XYZ file of C-alpha atoms in Angstrom:
494
model
C 39.959 12.977 7.073
C 36.422 14.130 6.160
C 35.935 17.896 5.870
C 34.844 19.785 8.975
C 33.055 23.089 9.442
C 35.311 26.142 9.647
C 35.821 28.463 12.588
C 34.633 28.261 16.200
C 32.147 25.534 17.221
C 31.411 26.410 20.869
C 27.644 26.975 20.565
C 25.610 24.803 18.177
C 21.948 25.406 17.371
C 20.115 22.267 16.229
C 16.986 23.110 14.232
C 14.452 20.310 14.757
C 14.249 17.672 17.503
C 13.748 14.720 15.167
C 15.761 11.551 15.819
C 18.703 12.878 13.774
C 18.692 16.229 15.604
C 18.581 14.465 18.985
C 21.375 12.076 17.977
C 23.529 15.076 16.938
C 22.674 17.020 20.111
C 23.759 14.141 22.397
C 27.055 13.673 20.572
C 27.766 17.423 20.623
C 26.891 17.702 24.310
C 29.158 14.743 25.031
C 31.965 16.559 23.203
C 31.521 19.585 25.478
C 29.615 21.907 23.164
C 26.826 24.218 24.288
C 23.730 23.008 22.417
C 20.335 24.654 21.869
C 17.588 22.660 20.094
C 14.746 24.662 18.510
C 11.635 22.586 17.726
C 8.370 23.862 16.210
C 6.223 21.153 17.882
C 5.518 20.966 21.607
C 7.257 17.556 21.863
C 10.455 16.040 20.425
C 10.389 13.425 17.654
C 9.853 15.160 14.303
C 8.455 12.504 11.952
C 8.547 10.121 14.925
C 5.587 12.071 16.321
C 2.838 11.543 18.871
C -0.902 12.147 18.572
C -3.128 11.894 21.632
C -6.817 11.602 20.838
C -9.851 10.251 22.711
C -7.701 8.381 25.234
C -5.445 6.800 22.567
C -1.719 7.522 22.106
C -0.858 7.098 18.428
C 2.610 7.062 16.877
C 2.358 9.128 13.707
C 5.603 8.105 11.981
C 7.839 5.048 11.913
C 6.345 1.937 13.489
C 9.221 -0.532 13.007
C 12.249 -0.239 15.321
C 15.499 -2.020 14.435
C 19.176 -1.709 15.434
C 18.728 -0.559 19.057
C 22.542 -0.500 19.367
C 22.405 2.820 17.478
C 20.095 4.273 20.137
C 22.478 3.007 22.825
C 25.313 4.683 20.912
C 23.554 8.071 21.236
C 23.099 7.580 24.997
C 26.722 6.443 25.358
C 27.899 9.836 24.055
C 26.852 11.343 27.398
C 27.757 8.288 29.489
C 24.175 7.029 29.845
C 22.783 3.505 29.555
C 19.750 3.094 27.302
C 18.205 0.603 29.763
C 17.803 3.409 32.327
C 15.756 5.451 29.854
C 13.931 3.064 27.578
C 12.325 -0.360 27.870
C 12.584 -2.347 24.624
C 11.033 -5.757 23.977
C 11.969 -7.966 21.018
C 8.926 -8.750 18.868
C 8.055 -12.358 18.112
C 7.281 -12.802 15.281
C 8.927 -9.740 13.699
C 6.174 -9.759 11.061
C 3.294 -11.999 10.153
C 2.987 -12.145 6.374
C -0.398 -12.929 4.788
C -0.750 -13.897 1.110
C -3.569 -13.780 -1.424
C -3.747 -17.607 -1.525
C -4.665 -17.705 2.188
C -1.247 -18.863 3.397
C 0.773 -17.075 6.061
C 4.419 -17.072 7.164
C 5.814 -15.758 10.450
C 9.169 -13.988 10.155
C 11.659 -14.635 12.983
C 15.067 -13.108 13.706
C 16.432 -16.374 15.083
C 17.748 -18.132 11.979
C 17.176 -21.677 13.314
C 13.574 -20.779 14.134
C 13.086 -19.167 10.722
C 14.577 -22.160 8.953
C 12.082 -24.369 10.772
C 9.208 -22.007 9.823
C 10.236 -22.148 6.141
C 10.715 -25.914 6.248
C 7.212 -26.250 7.724
C 5.366 -23.729 5.510
C 7.351 -23.957 2.249
C 10.033 -26.662 1.847
C 13.354 -27.999 3.152
C 15.043 -26.755 -0.020
C 13.832 -23.178 0.583
C 15.048 -23.393 4.197
C 18.565 -24.047 2.850
C 18.189 -21.143 0.419
C 17.175 -18.919 3.337
C 20.321 -19.956 5.266
C 22.460 -18.930 2.270
C 20.522 -15.666 1.986
C 21.242 -14.846 5.656
C 24.920 -15.503 5.011
C 24.761 -13.088 2.038
C 23.031 -10.218 3.920
C 25.292 -10.651 6.954
C 28.386 -10.237 4.750
C 26.700 -7.312 3.014
C 26.127 -5.613 6.359
C 29.707 -6.230 7.477
C 31.241 -4.784 4.296
C 28.754 -1.947 3.965
C 28.289 -0.564 7.455
C 31.715 0.923 8.196
C 32.711 2.051 4.714
C 29.439 3.151 3.127
C 26.843 3.900 5.814
C 28.559 4.862 9.036
C 31.014 7.451 7.762
C 31.147 10.875 6.160
C 31.812 10.612 2.430
C 33.147 13.672 0.633
C 33.735 12.117 -2.762
C 33.079 8.845 -4.598
C 36.860 8.279 -4.363
C 36.431 7.804 -0.581
C 34.684 4.545 -1.461
C 37.739 2.975 -3.055
C 38.370 0.522 -0.237
C 38.863 -3.265 -0.122
C 35.230 -3.529 1.029
C 34.031 -1.966 -2.235
C 35.683 -4.826 -4.136
C 34.068 -7.295 -1.720
C 30.638 -5.714 -2.236
C 31.010 -5.842 -6.024
C 32.098 -9.492 -5.833
C 29.066 -10.285 -3.648
C 26.769 -8.728 -6.253
C 25.813 -5.755 -4.085
C 25.453 -3.443 -7.090
C 23.133 -5.728 -9.032
C 19.373 -5.366 -8.682
C 17.788 -6.527 -5.419
C 14.927 -8.686 -6.760
C 17.034 -11.008 -8.954
C 19.630 -11.251 -6.166
C 17.040 -12.345 -3.578
C 15.574 -14.740 -6.162
C 18.978 -16.454 -6.472
C 18.538 -17.740 -2.919
C 14.768 -17.934 -2.521
C 12.551 -19.462 -5.206
C 9.158 -19.223 -3.487
C 7.449 -15.907 -4.430
C 6.129 -15.517 -0.874
C 9.632 -15.526 0.588
C 10.941 -13.319 -2.215
C 8.370 -10.705 -1.209
C 8.994 -10.856 2.519
C 12.763 -10.457 2.072
C 12.661 -7.663 -0.506
C 9.686 -5.441 0.421
C 12.032 -3.451 2.728
C 13.331 -1.632 -0.373
C 10.106 0.377 -0.106
C 11.556 1.982 3.041
C 14.329 3.318 0.810
C 11.800 4.690 -1.657
C 12.468 2.320 -4.538
C 10.837 -0.870 -5.754
C 12.646 -4.196 -5.158
C 12.988 -4.449 -8.953
C 14.768 -1.051 -9.079
C 16.738 -1.194 -5.830
C 20.375 -2.174 -5.640
C 21.098 -5.420 -3.818
C 23.013 -3.429 -1.183
C 19.551 -2.477 0.151
C 19.132 -6.042 1.339
C 21.052 -4.559 4.279
C 17.648 -3.242 5.477
C 16.380 -6.824 5.463
C 19.417 -7.704 7.601
C 18.632 -4.890 10.039
C 15.153 -6.192 10.731
C 14.846 -9.822 9.632
C 18.190 -10.976 11.072
C 19.018 -8.401 13.746
C 15.453 -8.222 15.070
C 12.531 -5.825 15.487
C 11.813 -4.230 18.855
C 8.994 -2.319 20.490
C 9.485 0.393 23.111
C 7.136 0.482 26.108
C 5.060 3.626 25.602
C 5.194 3.294 21.803
C 7.750 4.495 19.244
C 7.517 8.036 20.608
C 9.204 6.796 23.790
C 12.494 6.824 21.809
C 12.678 10.596 21.098
C 11.251 11.348 24.561
C 14.066 9.351 26.168
C 16.801 10.845 23.956
C 15.550 14.397 24.647
C 15.373 13.763 28.408
C 18.957 12.455 28.476
C 20.117 15.439 26.400
C 18.406 17.843 28.792
C 20.031 16.137 31.786
C 23.402 16.789 30.129
C 22.857 20.487 29.568
C 21.121 20.710 26.178
C 18.551 23.546 26.074
C 15.250 22.813 24.278
C 12.971 25.523 22.921
C 9.687 23.824 21.967
C 6.724 25.333 20.063
C 9.278 27.606 18.377
C 9.911 27.850 14.634
C 13.129 29.088 13.045
C 12.022 31.582 10.384
C 15.393 32.665 9.021
C 19.154 32.550 9.393
C 21.317 35.603 9.882
C 24.216 35.055 7.484
C 27.394 37.102 7.043
C 30.077 36.229 4.465
C 28.760 32.688 4.002
C 28.625 32.099 7.739
C 25.469 31.658 9.834
C 25.731 33.987 12.832
C 22.313 33.467 14.429
C 18.886 31.892 13.980
C 15.777 34.081 14.194
C 12.561 32.503 15.540
C 8.866 33.219 15.029
C 8.888 34.675 18.546
C 11.316 37.353 17.407
C 14.156 35.755 19.353
C 17.712 35.929 18.000
C 19.889 32.989 19.047
C 23.571 33.555 18.301
C 25.533 30.473 17.320
C 28.785 29.182 15.866
C 27.255 26.286 13.900
C 23.738 25.309 12.775
C 22.609 21.685 12.366
C 19.497 21.481 10.173
C 17.215 18.498 10.832
C 14.092 19.428 8.751
C 13.705 17.966 5.242
C 16.813 19.033 3.321
C 15.165 20.498 0.171
C 12.710 22.426 2.374
C 15.627 23.901 4.381
C 17.265 25.089 1.147
C 14.078 26.689 -0.107
C 12.800 28.241 3.117
C 15.943 29.089 5.093
C 19.069 29.024 2.922
C 17.711 30.910 -0.095
C 19.040 29.609 -3.392
C 18.441 25.869 -3.968
C 21.404 24.169 -5.720
C 20.679 22.442 -9.028
C 21.453 18.955 -7.674
C 18.776 19.444 -4.991
C 16.225 20.729 -7.526
C 16.801 17.612 -9.636
C 16.191 15.075 -6.860
C 13.659 12.322 -7.515
C 11.392 11.453 -4.607
C 10.211 8.216 -3.049
C 6.602 7.149 -3.224
C 4.487 8.435 -0.349
C 1.866 6.693 1.769
C -1.548 7.167 3.267
C -1.874 6.178 6.911
C -4.921 5.547 9.059
C -4.572 5.717 12.833
C -7.582 3.907 14.240
C -8.917 3.463 17.763
C -11.243 0.470 17.746
C -13.468 -1.658 19.947
C -12.506 -4.774 17.994
C -9.615 -7.182 18.525
C -8.484 -9.898 16.095
C -6.833 -13.118 17.235
C -5.168 -14.082 13.953
C -2.766 -11.126 13.766
C 0.639 -10.216 15.251
C 2.136 -6.814 16.200
C 3.306 -6.108 12.621
C 1.314 -7.639 9.763
C 2.009 -7.426 6.041
C -0.886 -8.286 3.769
C 0.555 -8.885 0.312
C -1.712 -8.453 -2.702
C -1.598 -10.891 -5.619
C 0.105 -8.351 -7.880
C 3.744 -7.516 -7.093
C 5.744 -6.123 -10.030
C 2.528 -4.555 -11.319
C 1.775 -2.509 -8.213
C 5.272 -1.007 -8.198
C 4.793 -0.009 -11.830
C 1.551 1.706 -10.848
C 3.143 3.418 -7.878
C 6.447 4.548 -9.363
C 6.171 4.618 -13.171
C 2.480 5.360 -13.781
C 2.083 7.304 -10.498
C -1.375 5.899 -9.847
C -2.929 4.331 -6.751
C -2.227 0.615 -6.374
C -5.048 -1.536 -7.744
C -4.061 -4.493 -5.534
C -2.186 -2.974 -2.595
C 0.206 -4.573 -0.159
C -0.582 -3.187 3.283
C 1.243 -2.856 6.609
C -0.965 -3.122 9.714
C 0.693 -2.483 13.071
C -1.181 -3.112 16.326
C 0.844 -1.472 19.138
C -1.704 -2.426 21.821
C -0.713 -6.074 21.291
C 2.408 -5.243 23.326
C 1.352 -2.177 25.317
C -2.324 -2.039 26.319
C -1.751 1.360 27.976
C -1.673 3.025 24.522
C -5.493 2.738 24.323
C -8.434 2.963 26.769
C -9.155 -0.279 28.666
C -10.315 -3.099 26.397
C -9.702 -1.107 23.179
C -7.242 -1.696 20.337
C -5.051 0.714 18.390
C -4.211 0.223 14.679
C -1.615 1.885 12.441
C -2.436 1.132 8.807
C -0.100 2.116 5.964
C -0.835 1.988 2.236
C 1.941 3.050 -0.175
C 0.754 5.775 -2.597
C 2.446 7.945 -5.226
C 3.948 11.226 -3.998
C 2.601 14.640 -5.022
C 4.204 14.418 -8.480
C 1.149 12.287 -9.319
C -2.053 13.757 -10.695
C -4.180 12.899 -7.642
C -6.278 15.538 -5.899
C -6.104 14.395 -2.282
C -8.611 17.062 -1.217
C -11.303 15.121 -3.066
C -9.672 11.657 -3.044
C -8.953 11.303 0.682
C -12.465 10.210 1.690
C -13.039 7.665 -1.114
C -9.514 6.297 -0.603
C -10.126 5.951 3.138
C -13.242 3.875 2.349
C -11.181 1.766 -0.100
C -8.500 1.214 2.599
C -11.118 -0.063 5.045
C -12.874 -2.262 2.477
C -9.515 -3.816 1.504
C -8.812 -4.589 5.179
C -12.239 -6.171 5.594
C -11.661 -8.271 2.457
C -8.344 -9.428 3.964
C -9.680 -10.794 7.203
C -10.476 -7.794 9.413
C -14.223 -8.481 9.488
C -16.400 -5.657 10.769
C -13.403 -3.291 10.902
C -15.257 -0.200 9.645
C -18.156 -0.528 12.079
C -15.903 -0.854 15.131
C -13.909 2.369 14.554
C -14.238 4.737 17.519
C -11.722 7.375 16.446
C -9.516 7.805 13.385
C -6.996 10.120 11.774
C -5.985 9.865 8.120
C -2.726 11.285 6.780
C -2.322 11.729 3.009
C 0.631 12.971 0.919
C -0.913 16.454 1.168
C -0.690 16.269 4.965
C 2.914 15.054 4.826
C 3.719 18.071 2.652
C 2.018 20.396 5.165
C 4.273 18.862 7.832
C 7.328 19.959 5.828
C 8.110 16.952 3.643
C 9.042 17.746 0.058
C 6.536 16.299 -2.494
C 4.601 14.849 0.454
C 7.195 12.041 0.610
C 7.926 10.922 4.196
C 10.624 8.567 2.841
C 12.519 11.565 1.334
C 14.454 11.435 -1.942
C 14.558 7.940 -3.451
C 17.636 5.734 -3.068
C 18.305 5.351 -6.762
C 21.956 4.697 -7.681
C 22.740 8.389 -8.195
C 21.006 9.375 -4.952
C 22.788 6.822 -2.788
C 26.030 6.933 -0.766
C 28.407 9.608 -2.067
C 25.791 10.791 -4.594
C 23.177 11.573 -1.925
C 23.127 15.276 -0.908
C 26.127 15.947 1.334
C 25.624 16.923 4.945
C 27.659 20.136 4.606
C 25.643 22.945 2.972
C 27.460 24.205 -0.141
C 28.220 27.925 0.097
C 28.041 27.986 3.918
C 31.015 27.261 6.134
C 29.060 26.288 9.248
C 25.674 24.818 8.222
C 25.334 21.025 8.505
C 22.408 18.737 7.573
C 21.030 15.751 9.472
C 18.030 13.546 8.670
C 16.785 11.319 5.884
C 17.466 13.771 3.027
C 21.243 13.568 3.481
C 23.754 10.705 3.881
C 23.285 7.852 4.701
C 19.495 7.974 4.064
C 16.029 6.917 5.146
C 14.843 4.921 8.166
C 15.311 5.096 11.933
C 18.814 3.501 11.947
C 20.003 5.728 9.094
C 18.771 9.002 10.599
C 20.354 8.176 13.969
C 23.634 7.652 12.100
C 23.094 10.887 10.135
C 22.929 12.800 13.439
C 26.239 11.329 14.500
C 27.821 12.108 11.115
C 26.557 15.708 11.348
C 28.137 16.053 14.806
C 31.403 14.613 13.464
C 31.493 17.404 10.871
C 31.696 19.752 13.865
C 33.776 17.948 16.512
C 35.488 15.216 14.461
C 35.073 11.471 15.068
C 34.445 10.652 18.711
C 36.175 7.452 19.718
């Protein structure tokens, strides 16, 4: 049995109403605990934030939603049905991929449809390779999910299960790029089925093949869009939690913990309020919690290596484009080279690959009538790089727009009506260590049992949730992390 917190667990304070905090709160409420959530912003969501500006509603964080069953799981903890709270539509295509040679490929979740797309745009041989690749990632998911992702791991020895042997035999611990290339020979398909490693903060060349499980989560299981934008997810989870007795204190920051003999007794807020508790679940970025609230940062946390960061542009525009889908990936010509720049040299990408999401394609209400909303993401180094974002933000913004115009968004700059840029410096100001919204990188020794544990060493009743702890980064992973945090308090809920 995984370790649990010691002592009474009647009243739990959850610090931060991010997706992981909300997932934990619902599970704890369902298990009969009194739960208070303290959130510094005026709305729930954490990194899955909302920005309202000039009549536009912008999502500020994740834009790709996969594995809705995990959202349903959180609602089920309190006997609710997700359909009563949230309207999700499957996206078709999941992505539209554009390449430097002018070709494009639509990515579909339906394997027969995708085979046909590959047969039409690439070759019949590649379509067969794709079918074998789907078989590989589906097995990977089956062996990985229960033993390695969806459970609390106290020691590497917990991993010694028959599924570990199966994963090794499948080649799950080899590098991702060569593994994908075994099945897919066309460089365009290799890119579209390995770029997801970036979500885990490592390049496809560095990542373990087990991270193809992210490709399974979106490219096989499907990508969805919530009516009202991504922020509809935390809004719905918070509303269900409130209905079931969870207390929310918004616009309130926890400034310190009251600790006695290694046990947190209360949280103190910036309003001078003292909230007594039996357990604390910490949802902010794990290294920041150690530094700002728990005092002495353990050596293993100090030594963490961080994912690359990103610069995002949220744009309200008068211009629509007919050739694009909801999610668009514009791949540059360079591939291995740009990851070297980003991760090894820590410089800006000379030939970037760019994600452009257009939420108004599926929900016109997110912008004023007749207008379009764009979410543009460029990977950048994190703050370990020698880049002064105070002076670089404006020139880089101009470079981002010029690159878009060069890649088919003609007249993009001139049609901007409102915009907000977020750089690594801004991510840091929002409480993300090294300005890295994808948290510590999923290198081998920062993955699975080697990732920081969700029980705070030296404290008997402080638990972590979120992307900095197990199982890791991304909307599905943080929802699971909330459940795992709750299980440290109430045990597995069947």
